[in-house]
Amino acid sequence: MELAGRRIVLGISGGIAAYKAAELVRLFVKAGAEVRVIMTRAAQKFITPLTLQALSQHPVATDLFELTEEASHESKIGHIELADLAELLVIAPASADLIAKLALGLADDLLTTVALASKAPLLIAPAMNVNMWNHPATRANVATLASRGALTVGPGAGELACGWVGSGRMAEPVEVAEACARALGPRDFGGLKMLVTAGPTYEPIDPVRFIGNRSSGKMGFAVARAAARRGAEVTLVAGPTALATPPGVTRVDVESARQMREAVLARAEAQAAIVMVAAVGDYRPREVASEKGKKETLGESPSLALIANPDILAELGARAWPGRRPILIGFAAETEDVERRAVEKRKKKGCDLLCANDVSEPGSGFGTDTNRVLFVGEGGVERLPLLGKDEVAERLLDRAAALMTGKKARG
Ligand code: PMT
């Protein structure tokens, strides 16, 4: 883990998972990082500052107003200094309440004040009851933070301290530490151009109706966000989605498969890598009506003639490139026999790497914040566990980086 010499500010909010923060601090220190710990009032109900002080070898900051007055010389570090000192602000566990405060930009205690004042990247490791995690308010708050560039690790699924079973378990300390290493990691895509497609396509039937699919764009936006953070100059060709553009990314909005093809082909030659995450409609209506079809005319059982759309990825995979061929990465949405189909699809589409997901599995595929994928490359198949889409994006970029430098891919 490349954390040696890095300055990490760890915020701990209230929740049973606060005990995991002790192990996280131990991992940071073992890896050679300098760690400063901030605890909320609620966090101190679950674990004592003394434990964290002993492990981090620094006084633990707990109160906004005690920082400059009574504290010893060592801890006389104000909230702005703490904010400026951080190369990374990680909040683990991040409770629903704390996430809501961060999304609103509240600064009513030391941790939220430091978070607001810090320009360091923010990584949150949420931990809460499954219903709180799934609540639309929490979903919206997490999406707001993601749109500002915040990274998320976990939560995992399983038995929760509250007795419920589901998503809400804080990621294990080793996973959080790895996510920190990645967040602080080298900008290994610096100077490289990458094109990412995301979201669904809409194929018009008439001015009112269309054929679409369930893609939310989350997976593709996560890839674009991670690539930009790792230094790539990212163009995101997005089908219709309400998601906010990730920081530093150039967005091109399209609707139909043919518009997406045009947008991709016009930019393809300049790219070091093209990642096709979009769920491109395979068919479109043969005719597009210029007026809204009326029930009186269409009757009770109208039929719709379809015609195949161009296969953008297959076209990229088969074309003769005048210069260096970009690394081509495709996705595959499958509902059965995932591995065999993915192996075949990679060959058929002529891509270097194929990332397949079983979209019929709960928590995986369309619209979810998590995904279980397998990578099919030249070297074989690598299966990943159920992970947050940000995490899947990072792993995918690790594979892309290996392909670009000609390193042997894992799996
Ligand atoms: O957006 P989310 O809600 O986060 O959901 C993520 C996802 C499920 C959409 C994503 O993980 C995913 O699986 N994307 C690929 C969906 C898809 O179209 O799969 P496919 O097996 O039909 O296509 C295989 C590949 O060919 C894809 O890279 C696709 O972009 C590409 N393709 C498909 C058809 C077509 N006409 N042209 C293409 O380029």
CSV table of C-alpha atoms and ligand atoms in Angstrom, one decimal:
chain,number,residue,atom,x,y,z
A,1,MET,CA,0.0,0.0,0.0
A,2,GLU,CA,1.5,3.3,-1.1
A,3,LEU,CA,0.7,5.4,1.9
A,4,ALA,CA,4.2,6.1,3.3
A,5,GLY,CA,4.7,9.7,4.1
A,6,ARG,CA,1.1,10.7,3.1
A,7,ARG,CA,-0.9,13.0,5.5
A,8,ILE,CA,-4.3,11.6,6.2
A,9,VAL,CA,-7.0,13.2,8.3
A,10,LEU,CA,-9.4,10.5,9.5
A,11,GLY,CA,-12.9,11.6,10.6
A,12,ILE,CA,-14.9,9.2,12.8
A,13,SER,CA,-18.6,9.7,13.1
A,14,GLY,CA,-21.0,7.9,15.5
A,15,GLY,CA,-21.9,4.3,14.9
A,16,ILE,CA,-21.0,0.8,16.0
A,17,ALA,CA,-18.5,0.6,13.1
A,18,ALA,CA,-16.4,3.2,14.9
A,19,TYR,CA,-14.4,0.4,16.4
A,20,LYS,CA,-13.2,-0.5,12.9
A,21,ALA,CA,-11.5,3.0,12.8
A,22,ALA,CA,-8.9,1.7,15.4
A,23,GLU,CA,-7.7,-1.0,13.0
A,24,LEU,CA,-7.8,1.5,10.1
A,25,VAL,CA,-5.5,3.9,12.0
A,26,ARG,CA,-3.2,0.9,12.8
A,27,LEU,CA,-3.0,0.1,9.1
A,28,PHE,CA,-2.3,3.7,8.2
A,29,VAL,CA,0.5,4.0,10.7
A,30,LYS,CA,2.0,0.6,9.7
A,31,ALA,CA,2.0,1.8,6.1
A,32,GLY,CA,4.0,4.9,7.2
A,33,ALA,CA,1.2,7.5,6.9
A,34,GLU,CA,0.9,10.5,9.2
A,35,VAL,CA,-2.7,10.3,10.6
A,36,ARG,CA,-4.6,12.9,12.5
A,37,VAL,CA,-7.9,11.8,13.9
A,38,ILE,CA,-11.1,13.9,14.4
A,39,MET,CA,-13.9,12.4,16.3
A,40,THR,CA,-17.5,13.6,16.5
A,41,ARG,CA,-19.2,13.7,19.9
A,42,ALA,CA,-21.3,10.6,18.9
A,43,ALA,CA,-18.2,8.7,17.8
A,44,GLN,CA,-16.8,9.1,21.4
A,45,LYS,CA,-19.8,7.1,22.7
A,46,PHE,CA,-18.5,4.1,20.8
A,47,ILE,CA,-14.7,4.3,21.1
A,48,THR,CA,-12.4,6.6,23.2
A,49,PRO,CA,-10.1,9.2,21.9
A,50,LEU,CA,-7.4,7.7,24.0
A,51,THR,CA,-7.4,4.5,21.9
A,52,LEU,CA,-7.0,6.5,18.7
A,53,GLN,CA,-4.4,8.8,20.2
A,54,ALA,CA,-2.3,5.8,21.2
A,55,LEU,CA,-2.6,4.3,17.8
A,56,SER,CA,-2.1,7.4,15.7
A,57,GLN,CA,0.6,8.8,18.0
A,58,HIS,CA,-1.1,12.2,17.9
A,59,PRO,CA,-3.7,13.9,20.1
A,60,VAL,CA,-7.2,13.3,18.8
A,61,ALA,CA,-9.2,16.4,17.9
A,62,THR,CA,-12.8,16.4,19.2
A,63,ASP,CA,-13.9,20.0,19.7
A,64,LEU,CA,-13.9,23.0,17.4
A,65,PHE,CA,-13.4,25.5,20.3
A,66,GLU,CA,-10.9,23.6,22.4
A,67,LEU,CA,-8.4,23.4,19.5
A,68,THR,CA,-6.7,26.6,19.9
A,69,GLU,CA,-7.3,27.5,23.6
A,70,GLU,CA,-6.5,24.9,26.2
A,71,ALA,CA,-4.9,22.2,24.1
A,72,SER,CA,-1.3,21.2,24.5
A,73,HIS,CA,1.3,22.4,22.0
A,74,GLU,CA,1.0,19.2,19.9
A,75,SER,CA,-2.8,19.5,19.6
A,76,LYS,CA,-2.8,23.3,19.1
A,77,ILE,CA,-3.7,22.8,15.5
A,78,GLY,CA,-6.7,24.8,14.4
A,79,HIS,CA,-9.4,23.5,12.1
A,80,ILE,CA,-7.9,25.3,9.1
A,81,GLU,CA,-4.5,23.8,9.7
A,82,LEU,CA,-6.1,20.4,10.0
A,83,ALA,CA,-8.0,21.0,6.7
A,84,ASP,CA,-4.8,22.2,5.0
A,85,LEU,CA,-2.6,19.5,6.4
A,86,ALA,CA,-4.8,16.8,4.9
A,87,GLU,CA,-3.7,15.2,1.6
A,88,LEU,CA,-6.8,13.1,2.0
A,89,LEU,CA,-9.8,13.4,4.3
A,90,VAL,CA,-11.3,10.0,5.0
A,91,ILE,CA,-14.5,9.6,7.0
A,92,ALA,CA,-14.9,6.1,8.4
A,93,PRO,CA,-17.5,5.3,9.5
A,94,ALA,CA,-19.6,7.9,7.8
A,95,SER,CA,-23.1,7.9,9.4
A,96,ALA,CA,-26.3,8.9,7.5
A,97,ASP,CA,-26.4,12.1,9.6
A,98,LEU,CA,-22.8,13.0,8.8
A,99,ILE,CA,-23.3,12.4,5.0
A,100,ALA,CA,-26.4,14.6,5.1
A,101,LYS,CA,-24.4,17.4,6.8
A,102,LEU,CA,-21.6,17.1,4.2
A,103,ALA,CA,-24.1,17.2,1.4
A,104,LEU,CA,-25.7,20.4,2.8
A,105,GLY,CA,-22.3,22.0,3.6
A,106,LEU,CA,-23.1,22.3,7.3
A,107,ALA,CA,-20.2,23.1,9.6
A,108,ASP,CA,-21.6,22.7,13.1
A,109,ASP,CA,-18.7,20.7,14.6
A,110,LEU,CA,-15.1,20.1,14.1
A,111,LEU,CA,-15.3,17.3,11.5
A,112,THR,CA,-17.8,19.1,9.3
A,113,THR,CA,-15.9,22.3,9.6
A,114,VAL,CA,-12.7,20.7,8.5
A,115,ALA,CA,-14.5,18.9,5.7
A,116,LEU,CA,-15.9,22.2,4.4
A,117,ALA,CA,-12.5,24.0,4.7
A,118,SER,CA,-10.4,21.3,3.2
A,119,LYS,CA,-9.4,21.1,-0.5
A,120,ALA,CA,-8.2,17.5,-0.1
A,121,PRO,CA,-10.1,14.7,-1.8
A,122,LEU,CA,-12.9,13.2,0.3
A,123,LEU,CA,-13.4,9.5,0.8
A,124,ILE,CA,-16.4,8.2,2.8
A,125,ALA,CA,-16.9,4.8,4.2
A,126,PRO,CA,-20.7,4.8,5.0
A,127,ALA,CA,-22.0,2.6,7.8
A,128,MET,CA,-25.6,2.5,8.8
A,129,ASN,CA,-28.8,0.5,9.0
A,130,VAL,CA,-29.9,-0.9,5.6
A,131,ASN,CA,-33.1,1.2,5.5
A,132,MET,CA,-31.2,4.3,6.3
A,133,TRP,CA,-28.8,3.5,3.5
A,134,ASN,CA,-31.6,2.8,1.0
A,135,HIS,CA,-33.6,5.9,2.1
A,136,PRO,CA,-34.1,8.4,-0.8
A,137,ALA,CA,-32.6,11.1,1.3
A,138,THR,CA,-29.4,9.2,1.9
A,139,ARG,CA,-29.3,8.2,-1.8
A,140,ALA,CA,-29.6,11.8,-2.8
A,141,ASN,CA,-27.0,12.9,-0.4
A,142,VAL,CA,-24.5,10.3,-1.5
A,143,ALA,CA,-25.2,11.3,-5.2
A,144,THR,CA,-24.6,15.0,-4.3
A,145,LEU,CA,-21.2,14.2,-2.7
A,146,ALA,CA,-20.3,12.0,-5.7
A,147,SER,CA,-21.2,14.8,-8.1
A,148,ARG,CA,-18.6,17.0,-6.2
A,149,GLY,CA,-16.0,14.3,-6.7
A,150,ALA,CA,-16.2,12.5,-3.3
A,151,LEU,CA,-15.3,8.9,-3.4
A,152,THR,CA,-17.1,6.1,-1.6
A,153,VAL,CA,-15.9,2.8,-0.4
A,154,GLY,CA,-18.6,0.2,0.6
A,155,PRO,CA,-20.8,-0.3,2.3
A,156,GLY,CA,-20.9,-4.0,2.1
A,157,ALA,CA,-23.9,-6.3,2.6
A,158,GLY,CA,-24.4,-8.7,5.4
A,159,GLU,CA,-25.7,-9.0,8.9
A,160,LEU,CA,-25.8,-5.5,10.5
A,161,ALA,CA,-25.3,-4.6,14.1
A,162,CYS,CA,-29.0,-3.5,14.3
A,163,GLY,CA,-30.1,-7.0,13.5
A,164,TRP,CA,-31.2,-6.3,9.9
A,165,VAL,CA,-29.5,-8.0,7.0
A,166,GLY,CA,-28.6,-6.0,3.9
A,167,SER,CA,-26.3,-3.2,2.7
A,168,GLY,CA,-24.9,-0.9,5.4
A,169,ARG,CA,-21.8,-2.6,6.8
A,170,MET,CA,-18.8,-0.4,6.8
A,171,ALA,CA,-16.1,-1.6,4.4
A,172,GLU,CA,-13.4,-3.6,6.2
A,173,PRO,CA,-10.4,-1.4,7.3
A,174,VAL,CA,-8.1,-3.0,4.8
A,175,GLU,CA,-10.5,-2.1,1.9
A,176,VAL,CA,-10.7,1.5,3.2
A,177,ALA,CA,-6.9,1.7,3.4
A,178,GLU,CA,-6.6,0.4,-0.1
A,179,ALA,CA,-9.2,2.9,-1.3
A,180,CYS,CA,-7.2,5.6,0.4
A,181,ALA,CA,-4.0,4.5,-1.3
A,182,ARG,CA,-5.9,4.6,-4.6
A,183,ALA,CA,-7.3,8.1,-3.9
A,184,LEU,CA,-3.8,9.3,-3.1
A,185,GLY,CA,-2.3,7.2,-5.8
A,186,PRO,CA,-0.3,8.3,-8.7
A,187,ARG,CA,-2.1,10.2,-11.5
A,188,ASP,CA,-1.3,7.3,-13.8
A,189,PHE,CA,-3.5,8.5,-16.6
A,190,GLY,CA,-1.9,11.9,-16.7
A,191,GLY,CA,-1.8,13.3,-20.2
A,192,LEU,CA,-3.9,10.5,-21.7
A,193,LYS,CA,-7.2,10.9,-23.4
A,194,MET,CA,-10.0,8.6,-22.6
A,195,LEU,CA,-13.5,8.4,-24.0
A,196,VAL,CA,-16.2,6.8,-21.9
A,197,THR,CA,-19.8,6.2,-22.9
A,198,ALA,CA,-22.6,5.9,-20.3
A,199,GLY,CA,-26.3,5.7,-19.8
A,200,PRO,CA,-29.1,4.4,-22.0
A,201,THR,CA,-30.0,5.3,-25.6
A,202,TYR,CA,-33.5,6.5,-26.5
A,203,GLU,CA,-34.8,5.3,-29.9
A,204,PRO,CA,-37.7,7.5,-30.9
A,205,ILE,CA,-41.0,6.0,-32.0
A,206,ASP,CA,-42.8,9.3,-32.4
A,207,PRO,CA,-42.3,12.8,-30.8
A,208,VAL,CA,-43.6,11.4,-27.5
A,209,ARG,CA,-42.5,7.8,-27.1
A,210,PHE,CA,-39.2,6.0,-27.4
A,211,ILE,CA,-37.6,2.6,-26.8
A,212,GLY,CA,-35.1,2.9,-23.9
A,213,ASN,CA,-33.5,0.7,-21.2
A,214,ARG,CA,-32.8,0.7,-17.5
A,215,SER,CA,-29.3,2.2,-17.5
A,216,SER,CA,-28.9,5.0,-15.0
A,217,GLY,CA,-25.5,6.0,-16.2
A,218,LYS,CA,-24.0,5.4,-12.7
A,219,MET,CA,-21.4,2.8,-13.8
A,220,GLY,CA,-20.1,4.9,-16.8
A,221,PHE,CA,-20.1,8.1,-14.8
A,222,ALA,CA,-18.0,6.3,-12.1
A,223,VAL,CA,-15.5,5.3,-14.7
A,224,ALA,CA,-15.3,8.8,-16.1
A,225,ARG,CA,-14.9,10.3,-12.6
A,226,ALA,CA,-12.2,7.9,-11.6
A,227,ALA,CA,-10.3,8.4,-14.9
A,228,ALA,CA,-10.4,12.2,-14.5
A,229,ARG,CA,-9.2,11.9,-10.9
A,230,ARG,CA,-6.3,9.7,-12.1
A,231,GLY,CA,-5.3,12.5,-14.5
A,232,ALA,CA,-7.0,11.5,-17.8
A,233,GLU,CA,-8.5,14.0,-20.1
A,234,VAL,CA,-12.0,12.4,-20.2
A,235,THR,CA,-14.8,12.9,-22.7
A,236,LEU,CA,-18.0,11.4,-21.5
A,237,VAL,CA,-20.6,10.6,-24.2
A,238,ALA,CA,-23.7,10.3,-22.2
A,239,GLY,CA,-27.2,9.0,-23.1
A,240,PRO,CA,-30.2,10.6,-21.3
A,241,THR,CA,-29.5,10.6,-17.6
A,242,ALA,CA,-30.1,13.1,-14.7
A,243,LEU,CA,-26.6,12.6,-13.3
A,244,ALA,CA,-24.3,15.5,-12.8
A,245,THR,CA,-21.1,15.7,-14.8
A,246,PRO,CA,-18.1,14.6,-12.8
A,247,PRO,CA,-15.5,17.3,-12.0
A,248,GLY,CA,-13.0,17.9,-14.8
A,249,VAL,CA,-14.9,15.8,-17.4
A,250,THR,CA,-16.1,17.0,-20.8
A,251,ARG,CA,-19.6,15.8,-21.5
A,252,VAL,CA,-21.3,15.3,-24.8
A,253,ASP,CA,-25.0,14.5,-24.5
A,254,VAL,CA,-26.7,12.3,-27.0
A,255,GLU,CA,-30.0,10.4,-27.3
A,256,SER,CA,-30.0,7.7,-29.8
A,257,ALA,CA,-27.5,4.9,-30.7
A,258,ARG,CA,-26.8,6.6,-34.0
A,259,GLN,CA,-26.0,9.9,-32.3
A,260,MET,CA,-23.8,8.0,-29.8
A,261,ARG,CA,-21.9,6.4,-32.7
A,262,GLU,CA,-21.3,9.7,-34.4
A,263,ALA,CA,-20.1,11.3,-31.2
A,264,VAL,CA,-17.7,8.4,-30.5
A,265,LEU,CA,-16.4,8.0,-34.0
A,266,ALA,CA,-15.7,11.7,-34.3
A,267,ARG,CA,-13.4,11.5,-31.3
A,268,ALA,CA,-12.1,7.9,-31.4
A,269,GLU,CA,-8.7,8.4,-33.1
A,270,ALA,CA,-7.4,10.8,-30.5
A,271,GLN,CA,-8.1,8.4,-27.6
A,272,ALA,CA,-5.6,6.3,-25.6
A,273,ALA,CA,-8.6,4.2,-24.4
A,274,ILE,CA,-12.3,3.9,-25.1
A,275,VAL,CA,-14.6,2.4,-22.5
A,276,MET,CA,-18.1,1.5,-23.7
A,277,VAL,CA,-20.3,1.3,-20.6
A,278,ALA,CA,-23.4,2.7,-22.3
A,279,ALA,CA,-26.3,0.3,-22.8
A,280,VAL,CA,-26.7,1.0,-26.5
A,281,GLY,CA,-30.1,0.0,-27.9
A,282,ASP,CA,-29.6,-2.9,-30.4
A,283,TYR,CA,-32.7,-1.9,-32.4
A,284,ARG,CA,-34.7,1.2,-33.3
A,285,PRO,CA,-38.1,1.6,-34.9
A,286,ARG,CA,-37.8,1.3,-38.7
A,287,GLU,CA,-40.0,4.5,-39.1
A,288,VAL,CA,-40.2,7.4,-36.7
A,289,ALA,CA,-43.7,9.0,-36.9
A,290,SER,CA,-43.7,12.8,-37.2
A,291,GLU,CA,-46.9,13.1,-35.1
A,292,LYS,CA,-47.9,11.3,-31.8
A,293,GLY,CA,-49.5,8.0,-32.7
A,294,LYS,CA,-53.2,8.1,-31.7
A,295,LYS,CA,-55.0,5.2,-30.1
A,296,GLU,CA,-57.9,5.6,-32.6
A,297,THR,CA,-55.6,5.0,-35.5
A,298,LEU,CA,-53.2,2.5,-33.8
A,299,GLY,CA,-56.0,0.2,-32.5
A,300,GLU,CA,-55.7,-2.3,-29.7
A,301,SER,CA,-52.7,-4.3,-30.9
A,302,PRO,CA,-50.3,-2.1,-32.9
A,303,SER,CA,-47.0,-3.6,-34.0
A,304,LEU,CA,-43.7,-1.9,-34.4
A,305,ALA,CA,-41.2,-2.8,-37.1
A,306,LEU,CA,-37.6,-2.6,-35.8
A,307,ILE,CA,-34.3,-2.3,-37.5
A,308,ALA,CA,-30.8,-3.1,-36.1
A,309,ASN,CA,-28.7,-0.2,-34.8
A,310,PRO,CA,-25.0,0.0,-35.7
A,311,ASP,CA,-22.8,-1.9,-33.2
A,312,ILE,CA,-20.4,0.9,-32.1
A,313,LEU,CA,-18.0,-1.3,-30.2
A,314,ALA,CA,-17.8,-4.0,-32.9
A,315,GLU,CA,-17.1,-1.3,-35.4
A,316,LEU,CA,-14.3,0.2,-33.3
A,317,GLY,CA,-12.9,-3.4,-32.8
A,318,ALA,CA,-12.9,-4.2,-36.5
A,319,ARG,CA,-11.7,-0.9,-38.0
A,320,ALA,CA,-8.3,-0.2,-39.4
A,321,TRP,CA,-6.7,2.5,-37.3
A,322,PRO,CA,-4.5,5.0,-39.1
A,323,GLY,CA,-2.4,5.5,-35.9
A,324,ARG,CA,-2.2,3.7,-32.6
A,325,ARG,CA,-5.3,1.7,-31.8
A,326,PRO,CA,-6.9,2.8,-28.5
A,327,ILE,CA,-7.4,0.2,-25.8
A,328,LEU,CA,-11.0,-0.9,-26.3
A,329,ILE,CA,-13.0,-1.9,-23.2
A,330,GLY,CA,-16.5,-3.1,-23.5
A,331,PHE,CA,-19.2,-4.0,-21.0
A,332,ALA,CA,-21.7,-6.8,-21.2
A,333,ALA,CA,-25.1,-6.9,-19.6
A,334,GLU,CA,-26.0,-10.5,-19.2
A,335,THR,CA,-28.8,-12.4,-17.4
A,336,GLU,CA,-27.5,-16.0,-17.8
A,337,ASP,CA,-24.3,-18.0,-18.5
A,338,VAL,CA,-22.4,-14.8,-17.9
A,339,GLU,CA,-18.8,-16.1,-18.2
A,340,ARG,CA,-19.3,-18.1,-21.4
A,341,ARG,CA,-21.2,-15.2,-23.1
A,342,ALA,CA,-18.6,-12.7,-21.9
A,343,VAL,CA,-15.7,-14.7,-23.4
A,344,GLU,CA,-17.6,-15.0,-26.7
A,345,LYS,CA,-18.7,-11.3,-26.7
A,346,ARG,CA,-15.1,-10.1,-26.2
A,347,LYS,CA,-14.0,-12.0,-29.3
A,348,LYS,CA,-17.0,-11.0,-31.3
A,349,LYS,CA,-16.6,-7.3,-30.5
A,350,GLY,CA,-12.8,-7.3,-30.9
A,351,CYS,CA,-12.1,-5.5,-27.6
A,352,ASP,CA,-9.1,-5.9,-25.3
A,353,LEU,CA,-11.1,-6.2,-22.1
A,354,LEU,CA,-14.7,-7.0,-21.4
A,355,CYS,CA,-16.4,-6.2,-18.1
A,356,ALA,CA,-19.5,-8.4,-17.7
A,357,ASN,CA,-22.2,-8.1,-15.1
A,358,ASP,CA,-25.2,-10.2,-14.3
A,359,VAL,CA,-27.9,-7.6,-14.5
A,360,SER,CA,-30.5,-10.0,-13.0
A,361,GLU,CA,-28.6,-10.2,-9.7
A,362,PRO,CA,-29.9,-7.9,-6.9
A,363,GLY,CA,-27.5,-5.1,-6.2
A,364,SER,CA,-25.7,-5.6,-9.5
A,365,GLY,CA,-26.2,-3.9,-12.9
A,366,PHE,CA,-28.8,-1.3,-13.8
A,367,GLY,CA,-29.5,1.6,-11.4
A,368,THR,CA,-27.7,0.2,-8.4
A,369,ASP,CA,-24.7,1.8,-6.5
A,370,THR,CA,-22.9,-1.6,-6.5
A,371,ASN,CA,-21.9,-4.1,-9.2
A,372,ARG,CA,-20.5,-7.6,-9.3
A,373,VAL,CA,-18.4,-7.9,-12.5
A,374,LEU,CA,-16.0,-10.2,-14.1
A,375,PHE,CA,-13.2,-9.1,-16.4
A,376,VAL,CA,-12.4,-11.1,-19.4
A,377,GLY,CA,-9.0,-10.4,-20.9
A,378,GLU,CA,-6.3,-12.1,-23.0
A,379,GLY,CA,-5.0,-13.7,-19.8
A,380,GLY,CA,-8.4,-15.2,-18.7
A,381,VAL,CA,-11.2,-14.3,-16.4
A,382,GLU,CA,-11.0,-12.3,-13.1
A,383,ARG,CA,-14.1,-12.4,-10.9
A,384,LEU,CA,-14.6,-9.5,-8.5
A,385,PRO,CA,-16.9,-9.5,-5.4
A,386,LEU,CA,-19.9,-7.2,-5.1
A,387,LEU,CA,-18.3,-3.7,-5.0
A,388,GLY,CA,-19.3,-0.1,-5.1
A,389,LYS,CA,-19.4,1.2,-8.7
A,390,ASP,CA,-16.5,3.7,-7.8
A,391,GLU,CA,-14.5,0.7,-6.7
A,392,VAL,CA,-15.3,-1.3,-9.9
A,393,ALA,CA,-14.3,1.7,-11.9
A,394,GLU,CA,-10.9,1.9,-10.1
A,395,ARG,CA,-10.3,-1.8,-10.7
A,396,LEU,CA,-11.2,-1.4,-14.4
A,397,LEU,CA,-8.7,1.4,-14.7
A,398,ASP,CA,-6.0,-0.7,-13.1
A,399,ARG,CA,-6.6,-3.2,-15.8
A,400,ALA,CA,-6.6,-0.5,-18.5
A,401,ALA,CA,-3.4,0.9,-17.1
A,402,ALA,CA,-1.8,-2.5,-17.3
A,403,LEU,CA,-3.0,-2.9,-20.9
A,404,MET,CA,-1.5,0.4,-21.8
A,405,THR,CA,1.9,-0.3,-20.3
A,406,GLY,CA,1.8,-3.8,-21.7
A,407,LYS,CA,2.0,-5.3,-18.2
A,408,LYS,CA,0.5,-8.8,-17.9
A,409,ALA,CA,-3.1,-8.4,-16.6
A,410,ARG,CA,-4.2,-10.2,-13.5
A,411,GLY,CA,-6.6,-13.1,-14.0
B,1,PMT,O1,-25.9,2.6,-16.0
B,1,PMT,P1,-26.1,1.8,-14.8
B,1,PMT,O2,-27.5,1.9,-14.2
B,1,PMT,O3,-25.0,2.1,-13.8
B,1,PMT,O4,-25.9,0.3,-15.2
B,1,PMT,C1,-24.7,-0.2,-15.7
B,1,PMT,C2,-24.8,-1.2,-16.9
B,1,PMT,C3,-25.6,-2.4,-16.5
B,1,PMT,C4,-25.5,-0.5,-18.0
B,1,PMT,C5,-23.3,-1.5,-17.3
B,1,PMT,O5,-22.7,-2.1,-16.3
B,1,PMT,C6,-23.4,-2.4,-18.6
B,1,PMT,O6,-23.5,-3.6,-18.5
B,1,PMT,N1,-23.2,-1.8,-19.8
B,1,PMT,C7,-23.3,-2.5,-21.1
B,1,PMT,C8,-24.7,-2.7,-21.4
B,1,PMT,C9,-24.8,-3.3,-22.8
B,1,PMT,O7,-25.3,-2.7,-23.7
B,1,PMT,O8,-24.4,-4.6,-22.9
B,1,PMT,P2,-24.4,-5.4,-24.3
B,1,PMT,O9,-24.0,-6.7,-23.8
B,1,PMT,O10,-25.7,-5.3,-24.9
B,1,PMT,O11,-23.3,-4.7,-25.2
B,1,PMT,C10,-22.0,-5.1,-25.1
B,1,PMT,C11,-21.1,-3.9,-25.5
B,1,PMT,O12,-21.3,-3.4,-26.8
B,1,PMT,C12,-21.2,-2.7,-24.5
B,1,PMT,O13,-20.0,-2.2,-24.3
B,1,PMT,C13,-22.1,-1.7,-25.4
B,1,PMT,O14,-21.8,-0.4,-25.0
B,1,PMT,C14,-21.6,-2.1,-26.8
B,1,PMT,N2,-22.7,-1.9,-27.8
B,1,PMT,C15,-23.9,-2.6,-27.7
B,1,PMT,C16,-24.8,-2.4,-28.7
B,1,PMT,C17,-24.5,-1.5,-29.8
B,1,PMT,N3,-25.4,-1.4,-30.7
B,1,PMT,N4,-23.4,-0.9,-29.8
B,1,PMT,C18,-22.5,-1.0,-28.9
B,1,PMT,O15,-21.4,-0.4,-28.9
